[in-house]
PDB file of C-alpha atoms in Angstrom:
ATOM      1  CA  MET A   1      -7.476  78.149 176.451  1.00  0.00           C
ATOM      2  CA  VAL A   2     -10.676  77.294 178.309  1.00  0.00           C
ATOM      3  CA  VAL A   3      -9.591  75.832 181.654  1.00  0.00           C
ATOM      4  CA  VAL A   4     -11.807  73.167 183.213  1.00  0.00           C
ATOM      5  CA  ASP A   5     -11.480  71.763 186.724  1.00  0.00           C
ATOM      6  CA  THR A   6     -12.824  68.197 186.647  1.00  0.00           C
ATOM      7  CA  HIS A   7     -12.720  67.388 190.345  1.00  0.00           C
ATOM      8  CA  CYS A   8     -14.029  69.760 192.977  1.00  0.00           C
ATOM      9  CA  HIS A   9     -16.700  69.708 195.652  1.00  0.00           C
ATOM     10  CA  ALA A  10     -19.300  72.108 197.009  1.00  0.00           C
ATOM     11  CA  SER A  11     -21.759  71.593 199.816  1.00  0.00           C
ATOM     12  CA  PRO A  12     -23.800  73.703 202.238  1.00  0.00           C
ATOM     13  CA  VAL A  13     -23.075  71.266 205.087  1.00  0.00           C
ATOM     14  CA  TRP A  14     -19.534  69.944 204.432  1.00  0.00           C
ATOM     15  CA  PHE A  15     -16.422  71.578 202.979  1.00  0.00           C
ATOM     16  CA  GLN A  16     -17.487  74.916 201.430  1.00  0.00           C
ATOM     17  CA  PRO A  17     -20.471  76.373 199.537  1.00  0.00           C
ATOM     18  CA  VAL A  18     -20.189  76.991 195.823  1.00  0.00           C
ATOM     19  CA  GLU A  19     -19.515  80.723 196.239  1.00  0.00           C
ATOM     20  CA  THR A  20     -16.126  79.903 197.786  1.00  0.00           C
ATOM     21  CA  LEU A  21     -15.262  77.694 194.833  1.00  0.00           C
ATOM     22  CA  LEU A  22     -16.374  80.356 192.341  1.00  0.00           C
ATOM     23  CA  SER A  23     -14.180  82.945 194.008  1.00  0.00           C
ATOM     24  CA  GLU A  24     -11.164  80.635 193.764  1.00  0.00           C
ATOM     25  CA  MET A  25     -11.968  79.784 190.135  1.00  0.00           C
ATOM     26  CA  ASN A  26     -12.254  83.437 189.161  1.00  0.00           C
ATOM     27  CA  MET A  27      -8.947  84.359 190.803  1.00  0.00           C
ATOM     28  CA  ALA A  28      -7.154  81.404 189.205  1.00  0.00           C
ATOM     29  CA  GLY A  29      -8.622  81.875 185.721  1.00  0.00           C
ATOM     30  CA  VAL A  30     -10.623  78.633 185.735  1.00  0.00           C
ATOM     31  CA  ASP A  31     -13.605  78.842 183.415  1.00  0.00           C
ATOM     32  CA  LYS A  32     -15.662  75.747 184.238  1.00  0.00           C
ATOM     33  CA  ALA A  33     -15.767  73.004 186.844  1.00  0.00           C
ATOM     34  CA  LEU A  34     -17.155  69.555 187.385  1.00  0.00           C
ATOM     35  CA  LEU A  35     -18.985  69.407 190.712  1.00  0.00           C
ATOM     36  CA  VAL A  36     -18.341  65.896 192.011  1.00  0.00           C
ATOM     37  CA  GLN A  37     -20.640  64.805 194.808  1.00  0.00           C
ATOM     38  CA  ILE A  38     -18.991  64.041 198.158  1.00  0.00           C
ATOM     39  CA  ARG A  39     -18.959  60.468 199.412  1.00  0.00           C
ATOM     40  CA  GLY A  40     -21.951  59.470 201.523  1.00  0.00           C
ATOM     41  CA  GLU A  41     -24.254  62.189 200.126  1.00  0.00           C
ATOM     42  CA  TYR A  42     -27.084  60.922 197.917  1.00  0.00           C
ATOM     43  CA  ASP A  43     -29.058  64.154 197.612  1.00  0.00           C
ATOM     44  CA  ASN A  44     -27.611  65.949 194.590  1.00  0.00           C
ATOM     45  CA  SER A  45     -30.118  68.804 194.602  1.00  0.00           C
ATOM     46  CA  TYR A  46     -27.624  71.420 195.853  1.00  0.00           C
ATOM     47  CA  LEU A  47     -25.227  70.662 193.009  1.00  0.00           C
ATOM     48  CA  VAL A  48     -28.083  70.843 190.503  1.00  0.00           C
ATOM     49  CA  GLU A  49     -29.062  74.208 192.007  1.00  0.00           C
ATOM     50  CA  CYS A  50     -25.478  75.451 191.597  1.00  0.00           C
ATOM     51  CA  MET A  51     -25.459  74.388 187.952  1.00  0.00           C
ATOM     52  CA  ARG A  52     -28.708  76.245 187.307  1.00  0.00           C
ATOM     53  CA  ARG A  53     -27.698  79.375 189.216  1.00  0.00           C
ATOM     54  CA  PHE A  54     -24.459  79.723 187.265  1.00  0.00           C
ATOM     55  CA  PRO A  55     -25.231  78.461 183.745  1.00  0.00           C
ATOM     56  CA  GLY A  56     -22.233  77.452 181.695  1.00  0.00           C
ATOM     57  CA  ARG A  57     -19.889  77.218 184.692  1.00  0.00           C
ATOM     58  CA  PHE A  58     -20.682  73.796 186.124  1.00  0.00           C
ATOM     59  CA  SER A  59     -21.562  70.225 185.308  1.00  0.00           C
ATOM     60  CA  VAL A  60     -22.620  67.688 187.956  1.00  0.00           C
ATOM     61  CA  VAL A  61     -21.449  64.171 188.739  1.00  0.00           C
ATOM     62  CA  ALA A  62     -23.990  62.602 191.076  1.00  0.00           C
ATOM     63  CA  ILE A  63     -23.770  59.913 193.717  1.00  0.00           C
ATOM     64  CA  ILE A  64     -26.708  57.613 194.388  1.00  0.00           C
ATOM     65  CA  ASP A  65     -27.348  54.812 196.862  1.00  0.00           C
ATOM     66  CA  THR A  66     -26.482  51.857 194.641  1.00  0.00           C
ATOM     67  CA  ASP A  67     -27.686  49.390 197.293  1.00  0.00           C
ATOM     68  CA  ARG A  68     -31.264  50.409 196.613  1.00  0.00           C
ATOM     69  CA  PRO A  69     -33.095  48.110 194.184  1.00  0.00           C
ATOM     70  CA  ASN A  70     -34.451  51.128 192.309  1.00  0.00           C
ATOM     71  CA  ALA A  71     -31.024  52.770 191.886  1.00  0.00           C
ATOM     72  CA  PRO A  72     -31.206  52.685 188.044  1.00  0.00           C
ATOM     73  CA  GLU A  73     -34.485  54.610 188.151  1.00  0.00           C
ATOM     74  CA  VAL A  74     -33.071  57.071 190.685  1.00  0.00           C
ATOM     75  CA  LEU A  75     -30.144  57.681 188.339  1.00  0.00           C
ATOM     76  CA  GLU A  76     -32.521  58.458 185.483  1.00  0.00           C
ATOM     77  CA  GLY A  77     -34.285  60.984 187.695  1.00  0.00           C
ATOM     78  CA  TRP A  78     -31.070  62.871 188.454  1.00  0.00           C
ATOM     79  CA  LEU A  79     -30.123  62.924 184.791  1.00  0.00           C
ATOM     80  CA  ARG A  80     -33.494  64.488 183.968  1.00  0.00           C
ATOM     81  CA  GLN A  81     -32.577  67.253 186.422  1.00  0.00           C
ATOM     82  CA  GLY A  82     -29.333  67.924 184.565  1.00  0.00           C
ATOM     83  CA  CYS A  83     -26.662  65.692 186.100  1.00  0.00           C
ATOM     84  CA  GLU A  84     -24.224  64.442 183.469  1.00  0.00           C
ATOM     85  CA  GLY A  85     -22.196  61.756 185.214  1.00  0.00           C
ATOM     86  CA  LEU A  86     -22.216  59.227 188.026  1.00  0.00           C
ATOM     87  CA  ARG A  87     -19.586  58.625 190.699  1.00  0.00           C
ATOM     88  CA  LEU A  88     -18.912  54.982 191.553  1.00  0.00           C
ATOM     89  CA  THR A  89     -16.034  52.948 192.986  1.00  0.00           C
ATOM     90  CA  PRO A  90     -14.249  50.024 191.321  1.00  0.00           C
ATOM     91  CA  SER A  91     -15.999  47.662 193.731  1.00  0.00           C
ATOM     92  CA  THR A  92     -19.526  49.083 193.359  1.00  0.00           C
ATOM     93  CA  ARG A  93     -21.959  46.267 192.641  1.00  0.00           C
ATOM     94  CA  SER A  94     -25.750  46.195 192.592  1.00  0.00           C
ATOM     95  CA  PRO A  95     -28.004  43.952 194.684  1.00  0.00           C
ATOM     96  CA  GLY A  96     -30.103  41.323 192.992  1.00  0.00           C
ATOM     97  CA  ARG A  97     -29.483  39.098 190.017  1.00  0.00           C
ATOM     98  CA  ASP A  98     -27.297  41.512 188.048  1.00  0.00           C
ATOM     99  CA  PRO A  99     -24.351  42.851 190.091  1.00  0.00           C
ATOM    100  CA  LEU A 100     -23.504  45.242 187.244  1.00  0.00           C
ATOM    101  CA  ALA A 101     -27.009  46.683 186.951  1.00  0.00           C
ATOM    102  CA  ILE A 102     -26.036  50.260 187.813  1.00  0.00           C
ATOM    103  CA  TRP A 103     -23.020  50.156 185.500  1.00  0.00           C
ATOM    104  CA  ARG A 104     -25.217  48.737 182.752  1.00  0.00           C
ATOM    105  CA  LYS A 105     -27.819  51.472 183.252  1.00  0.00           C
ATOM    106  CA  ALA A 106     -25.169  54.194 183.059  1.00  0.00           C
ATOM    107  CA  ALA A 107     -23.876  52.685 179.822  1.00  0.00           C
ATOM    108  CA  GLN A 108     -27.387  52.613 178.375  1.00  0.00           C
ATOM    109  CA  LEU A 109     -27.875  56.269 179.313  1.00  0.00           C
ATOM    110  CA  GLY A 110     -24.620  57.254 177.626  1.00  0.00           C
ATOM    111  CA  ILE A 111     -22.982  58.987 180.586  1.00  0.00           C
ATOM    112  CA  ALA A 112     -19.454  58.956 181.968  1.00  0.00           C
ATOM    113  CA  ILE A 113     -18.421  57.322 185.237  1.00  0.00           C
ATOM    114  CA  SER A 114     -16.050  59.167 187.578  1.00  0.00           C
ATOM    115  CA  CYS A 115     -14.452  56.436 189.620  1.00  0.00           C
ATOM    116  CA  GLY A 116     -12.914  56.972 193.043  1.00  0.00           C
ATOM    117  CA  GLY A 117     -10.950  54.305 194.854  1.00  0.00           C
ATOM    118  CA  SER A 118      -7.630  53.049 196.142  1.00  0.00           C
ATOM    119  CA  LEU A 119      -4.519  52.083 194.233  1.00  0.00           C
ATOM    120  CA  ALA A 120      -5.249  48.402 194.925  1.00  0.00           C
ATOM    121  CA  GLU A 121      -8.809  48.700 193.639  1.00  0.00           C
ATOM    122  CA  PHE A 122      -7.745  50.447 190.443  1.00  0.00           C
ATOM    123  CA  ALA A 123      -5.033  47.829 189.839  1.00  0.00           C
ATOM    124  CA  SER A 124      -7.396  44.888 190.353  1.00  0.00           C
ATOM    125  CA  PRO A 125      -8.570  42.486 187.609  1.00  0.00           C
ATOM    126  CA  GLN A 126     -12.151  43.151 188.707  1.00  0.00           C
ATOM    127  CA  PHE A 127     -11.830  46.806 187.780  1.00  0.00           C
ATOM    128  CA  GLU A 128     -10.153  46.018 184.471  1.00  0.00           C
ATOM    129  CA  SER A 129     -13.048  43.737 183.552  1.00  0.00           C
ATOM    130  CA  LEU A 130     -15.410  46.744 183.584  1.00  0.00           C
ATOM    131  CA  PHE A 131     -13.576  48.346 180.657  1.00  0.00           C
ATOM    132  CA  ARG A 132     -14.103  45.198 178.599  1.00  0.00           C
ATOM    133  CA  GLU A 133     -17.722  44.833 179.697  1.00  0.00           C
ATOM    134  CA  PHE A 134     -18.628  48.441 178.810  1.00  0.00           C
ATOM    135  CA  PRO A 135     -16.252  49.459 176.003  1.00  0.00           C
ATOM    136  CA  ASN A 136     -18.309  52.482 174.919  1.00  0.00           C
ATOM    137  CA  MET A 137     -18.755  54.040 178.358  1.00  0.00           C
ATOM    138  CA  PRO A 138     -16.074  56.534 179.495  1.00  0.00           C
ATOM    139  CA  ILE A 139     -14.656  55.478 182.867  1.00  0.00           C
ATOM    140  CA  ILE A 140     -12.581  58.215 184.508  1.00  0.00           C
ATOM    141  CA  ILE A 141      -9.984  57.154 187.085  1.00  0.00           C
ATOM    142  CA  GLU A 142      -9.808  59.784 189.814  1.00  0.00           C
ATOM    143  CA  HIS A 143      -6.727  61.063 191.683  1.00  0.00           C
ATOM    144  CA  LEU A 144      -4.167  59.650 189.246  1.00  0.00           C
ATOM    145  CA  GLY A 145      -5.305  56.149 190.132  1.00  0.00           C
ATOM    146  CA  GLY A 146      -3.920  56.484 193.640  1.00  0.00           C
ATOM    147  CA  GLY A 147      -0.408  56.629 192.219  1.00  0.00           C
ATOM    148  CA  GLY A 148       0.724  59.031 194.903  1.00  0.00           C
ATOM    149  CA  ALA A 149       0.237  56.272 197.483  1.00  0.00           C
ATOM    150  CA  ASP A 150       2.438  53.758 195.627  1.00  0.00           C
ATOM    151  CA  ARG A 151       5.519  52.823 197.649  1.00  0.00           C
ATOM    152  CA  SER A 152       6.442  49.759 195.590  1.00  0.00           C
ATOM    153  CA  GLU A 153       9.795  49.620 193.844  1.00  0.00           C
ATOM    154  CA  GLY A 154       9.620  51.336 190.472  1.00  0.00           C
ATOM    155  CA  TRP A 155       5.934  52.174 191.034  1.00  0.00           C
ATOM    156  CA  ALA A 156       5.006  48.620 190.045  1.00  0.00           C
ATOM    157  CA  GLU A 157       1.426  48.891 191.344  1.00  0.00           C
ATOM    158  CA  TYR A 158       0.828  52.230 189.662  1.00  0.00           C
ATOM    159  CA  LYS A 159       2.072  50.765 186.386  1.00  0.00           C
ATOM    160  CA  LYS A 160      -0.720  48.178 186.636  1.00  0.00           C
ATOM    161  CA  VAL A 161      -3.222  51.036 186.675  1.00  0.00           C
ATOM    162  CA  LEU A 162      -1.519  52.712 183.724  1.00  0.00           C
ATOM    163  CA  ARG A 163      -1.990  49.531 181.706  1.00  0.00           C
ATOM    164  CA  LEU A 164      -5.691  50.359 181.646  1.00  0.00           C
ATOM    165  CA  ALA A 165      -4.775  52.943 179.004  1.00  0.00           C
ATOM    166  CA  GLN A 166      -4.986  50.075 176.496  1.00  0.00           C
ATOM    167  CA  TYR A 167      -8.776  50.505 176.688  1.00  0.00           C
ATOM    168  CA  PRO A 168      -9.971  53.488 174.619  1.00  0.00           C
ATOM    169  CA  ASN A 169     -12.716  54.272 177.156  1.00  0.00           C
ATOM    170  CA  ALA A 170     -10.230  54.749 180.030  1.00  0.00           C
ATOM    171  CA  TYR A 171      -9.501  58.288 181.222  1.00  0.00           C
ATOM    172  CA  MET A 172      -7.541  59.632 184.198  1.00  0.00           C
ATOM    173  CA  LYS A 173      -7.651  62.753 186.356  1.00  0.00           C
ATOM    174  CA  VAL A 174      -4.421  64.655 187.020  1.00  0.00           C
ATOM    175  CA  PRO A 175      -4.216  66.261 190.488  1.00  0.00           C
ATOM    176  CA  GLY A 176      -2.162  69.084 191.909  1.00  0.00           C
ATOM    177  CA  LEU A 177       1.409  68.300 192.927  1.00  0.00           C
ATOM    178  CA  GLY A 178       0.524  68.651 196.600  1.00  0.00           C
ATOM    179  CA  GLU A 179      -1.321  65.354 196.297  1.00  0.00           C
ATOM    180  CA  LEU A 180       1.895  63.623 195.210  1.00  0.00           C
ATOM    181  CA  CYS A 181       4.578  65.410 197.239  1.00  0.00           C
ATOM    182  CA  PRO A 182       5.024  66.179 200.951  1.00  0.00           C
ATOM    183  CA  ARG A 183       4.822  69.770 202.067  1.00  0.00           C
ATOM    184  CA  PRO A 184       8.350  71.184 202.340  1.00  0.00           C
ATOM    185  CA  MET A 185       9.435  72.377 205.766  1.00  0.00           C
ATOM    186  CA  PRO A 186      10.829  75.005 205.689  1.00  0.00           C
ATOM    187  CA  MET A 187       9.052  76.379 202.632  1.00  0.00           C
ATOM    188  CA  ILE A 188      11.032  76.540 199.397  1.00  0.00           C
ATOM    189  CA  GLN A 189      10.622  79.364 196.877  1.00  0.00           C
ATOM    190  CA  PRO A 190       9.619  79.729 194.116  1.00  0.00           C
ATOM    191  CA  ASP A 191       9.067  75.999 193.453  1.00  0.00           C
ATOM    192  CA  PRO A 192       8.141  74.181 196.674  1.00  0.00           C
ATOM    193  CA  PHE A 193       8.306  70.709 195.088  1.00  0.00           C
ATOM    194  CA  PRO A 194      11.841  70.155 193.754  1.00  0.00           C
ATOM    195  CA  ASN A 195      11.606  66.340 193.718  1.00  0.00           C
ATOM    196  CA  VAL A 196       8.331  65.532 191.995  1.00  0.00           C
ATOM    197  CA  PRO A 197       7.861  61.826 191.194  1.00  0.00           C
ATOM    198  CA  PRO A 198       7.279  61.234 187.459  1.00  0.00           C
ATOM    199  CA  LEU A 199       3.746  59.933 187.972  1.00  0.00           C
ATOM    200  CA  ILE A 200       1.960  62.548 185.861  1.00  0.00           C
ATOM    201  CA  GLN A 201       4.526  62.202 183.101  1.00  0.00           C
ATOM    202  CA  MET A 202       4.014  58.428 183.168  1.00  0.00           C
ATOM    203  CA  ALA A 203       0.255  58.921 182.821  1.00  0.00           C
ATOM    204  CA  LEU A 204       0.765  61.324 179.928  1.00  0.00           C
ATOM    205  CA  ASP A 205       2.955  58.791 178.148  1.00  0.00           C
ATOM    206  CA  ALA A 206       0.414  56.000 178.740  1.00  0.00           C
ATOM    207  CA  PHE A 207      -2.912  57.727 178.073  1.00  0.00           C
ATOM    208  CA  GLY A 208      -1.985  60.631 175.847  1.00  0.00           C
ATOM    209  CA  ALA A 209      -3.125  64.165 176.554  1.00  0.00           C
ATOM    210  CA  ASN A 210      -6.623  63.690 175.129  1.00  0.00           C
ATOM    211  CA  ARG A 211      -7.529  61.160 177.848  1.00  0.00           C
ATOM    212  CA  LEU A 212      -6.143  63.085 180.805  1.00  0.00           C
ATOM    213  CA  MET A 213      -7.944  65.883 182.652  1.00  0.00           C
ATOM    214  CA  TRP A 214      -6.903  68.173 185.471  1.00  0.00           C
ATOM    215  CA  GLY A 215      -8.823  68.161 188.759  1.00  0.00           C
ATOM    216  CA  SER A 216      -8.033  70.377 191.742  1.00  0.00           C
ATOM    217  CA  ASP A 217      -9.688  68.324 194.509  1.00  0.00           C
ATOM    218  CA  PHE A 218     -10.891  71.574 196.072  1.00  0.00           C
ATOM    219  CA  PRO A 219     -11.479  72.230 198.931  1.00  0.00           C
ATOM    220  CA  PRO A 220      -9.290  69.421 200.392  1.00  0.00           C
ATOM    221  CA  SER A 221      -6.431  70.804 198.286  1.00  0.00           C
ATOM    222  CA  ALA A 222      -6.726  74.081 200.197  1.00  0.00           C
ATOM    223  CA  ALA A 223      -4.993  72.278 203.063  1.00  0.00           C
ATOM    224  CA  ARG A 224      -2.163  71.337 200.718  1.00  0.00           C
ATOM    225  CA  GLU A 225      -0.863  73.846 198.162  1.00  0.00           C
ATOM    226  CA  GLY A 226      -4.061  75.871 197.655  1.00  0.00           C
ATOM    227  CA  TYR A 227      -6.422  76.106 194.688  1.00  0.00           C
ATOM    228  CA  ARG A 228      -4.410  78.326 192.332  1.00  0.00           C
ATOM    229  CA  ASN A 229      -1.290  76.235 192.835  1.00  0.00           C
ATOM    230  CA  THR A 230      -3.076  72.979 191.990  1.00  0.00           C
ATOM    231  CA  LEU A 231      -3.314  74.461 188.500  1.00  0.00           C
ATOM    232  CA  ARG A 232      -0.107  76.416 188.024  1.00  0.00           C
ATOM    233  CA  PHE A 233       2.346  73.881 189.471  1.00  0.00           C
ATOM    234  CA  PRO A 234       1.408  70.968 187.157  1.00  0.00           C
ATOM    235  CA  MET A 235       1.064  73.396 184.233  1.00  0.00           C
ATOM    236  CA  GLY A 236       4.672  74.418 184.743  1.00  0.00           C
ATOM    237  CA  HIS A 237       6.080  71.055 185.803  1.00  0.00           C
ATOM    238  CA  VAL A 238       4.765  68.594 183.220  1.00  0.00           C
ATOM    239  CA  ARG A 239       6.718  68.365 179.976  1.00  0.00           C
ATOM    240  CA  PHE A 240       4.011  68.624 177.337  1.00  0.00           C
ATOM    241  CA  LYS A 241       4.954  67.840 173.754  1.00  0.00           C
ATOM    242  CA  SER A 242       2.931  70.791 172.502  1.00  0.00           C
ATOM    243  CA  GLU A 243       0.644  73.602 173.582  1.00  0.00           C
ATOM    244  CA  ALA A 244      -2.225  71.575 172.134  1.00  0.00           C
ATOM    245  CA  ASP A 245      -1.472  68.733 174.560  1.00  0.00           C
ATOM    246  CA  LYS A 246      -1.584  71.171 177.476  1.00  0.00           C
ATOM    247  CA  GLU A 247      -4.953  72.432 176.269  1.00  0.00           C
ATOM    248  CA  TRP A 248      -6.316  68.872 176.191  1.00  0.00           C
ATOM    249  CA  VAL A 249      -5.341  68.172 179.802  1.00  0.00           C
ATOM    250  CA  PHE A 250      -6.521  71.483 181.236  1.00  0.00           C
ATOM    251  CA  GLY A 251      -9.836  71.726 179.415  1.00  0.00           C
ATOM    252  CA  GLY A 252     -10.170  69.971 176.085  1.00  0.00           C
ATOM    253  CA  THR A 253     -10.658  66.415 177.321  1.00  0.00           C
ATOM    254  CA  ALA A 254     -13.384  67.421 179.755  1.00  0.00           C
ATOM    255  CA  ALA A 255     -15.224  69.294 177.010  1.00  0.00           C
ATOM    256  CA  THR A 256     -15.522  66.060 175.014  1.00  0.00           C
ATOM    257  CA  LEU A 257     -17.350  64.316 177.896  1.00  0.00           C
ATOM    258  CA  PHE A 258     -19.421  67.036 179.596  1.00  0.00           C
ATOM    259  CA  ARG A 259     -21.569  69.870 178.221  1.00  0.00           C
ATOM    260  CA  PHE A 260     -21.356  72.440 181.080  1.00  0.00           C
ATOM    261  CA  SER A 261     -24.536  73.857 179.622  1.00  0.00           C
ATOM    262  CA  GLY A 262     -26.518  74.659 182.745  1.00  0.00           C
TER     263      GLY A 262
END
């Protein structure tokens, strides 16, 4: 199985440089990774450099300043340099006459959107409308749609996000268990998370394995369970119907959306 991490970060000025990520990937048996730009950074040149230095290992999801009138042209420029996706939020809107200009440009260019936001944003009617407006553009919901933050009875808010699975262009990222569970004190061995909420299982039932993808959230996850455990804990915890379903979540789905060609 080719294992793909669809949500990690690298930076020379924040978090860690790419060499740290590569070391963790190699030790954990992760073959490829999606470098997702950090919030507030509009210069994607370091991520492009990483992709070129290590061909076949990385693909890049860029962030641009969508408040700039020329944002659609800026996006085209980053795609010419090799970026394969764009990171937006559910509430991202463009200035000028067309508030969906940047979404429309991404759809025209045939790229996927990796969408970061809060549980409330993902559950909003405004976000749902984007799936109807752009039915052929993959929209990937990051961090399990914020389900780990849901404190409503029966995960009612999270279930609103899961209803987006009715749209064939909706995808979701599955995080490590440390994003969903508190750190046990004292530490429990060998499984530190004995009471895992069924949020990943609910997503699997709603979306199916071929629209879910694992993402480590490294390096923030290093302050939780650590990189290797973001992979091995959900691999062992989730009840997959088949080995093929496991392969979809931990690599196959990502390979249908990104080339990782360098």
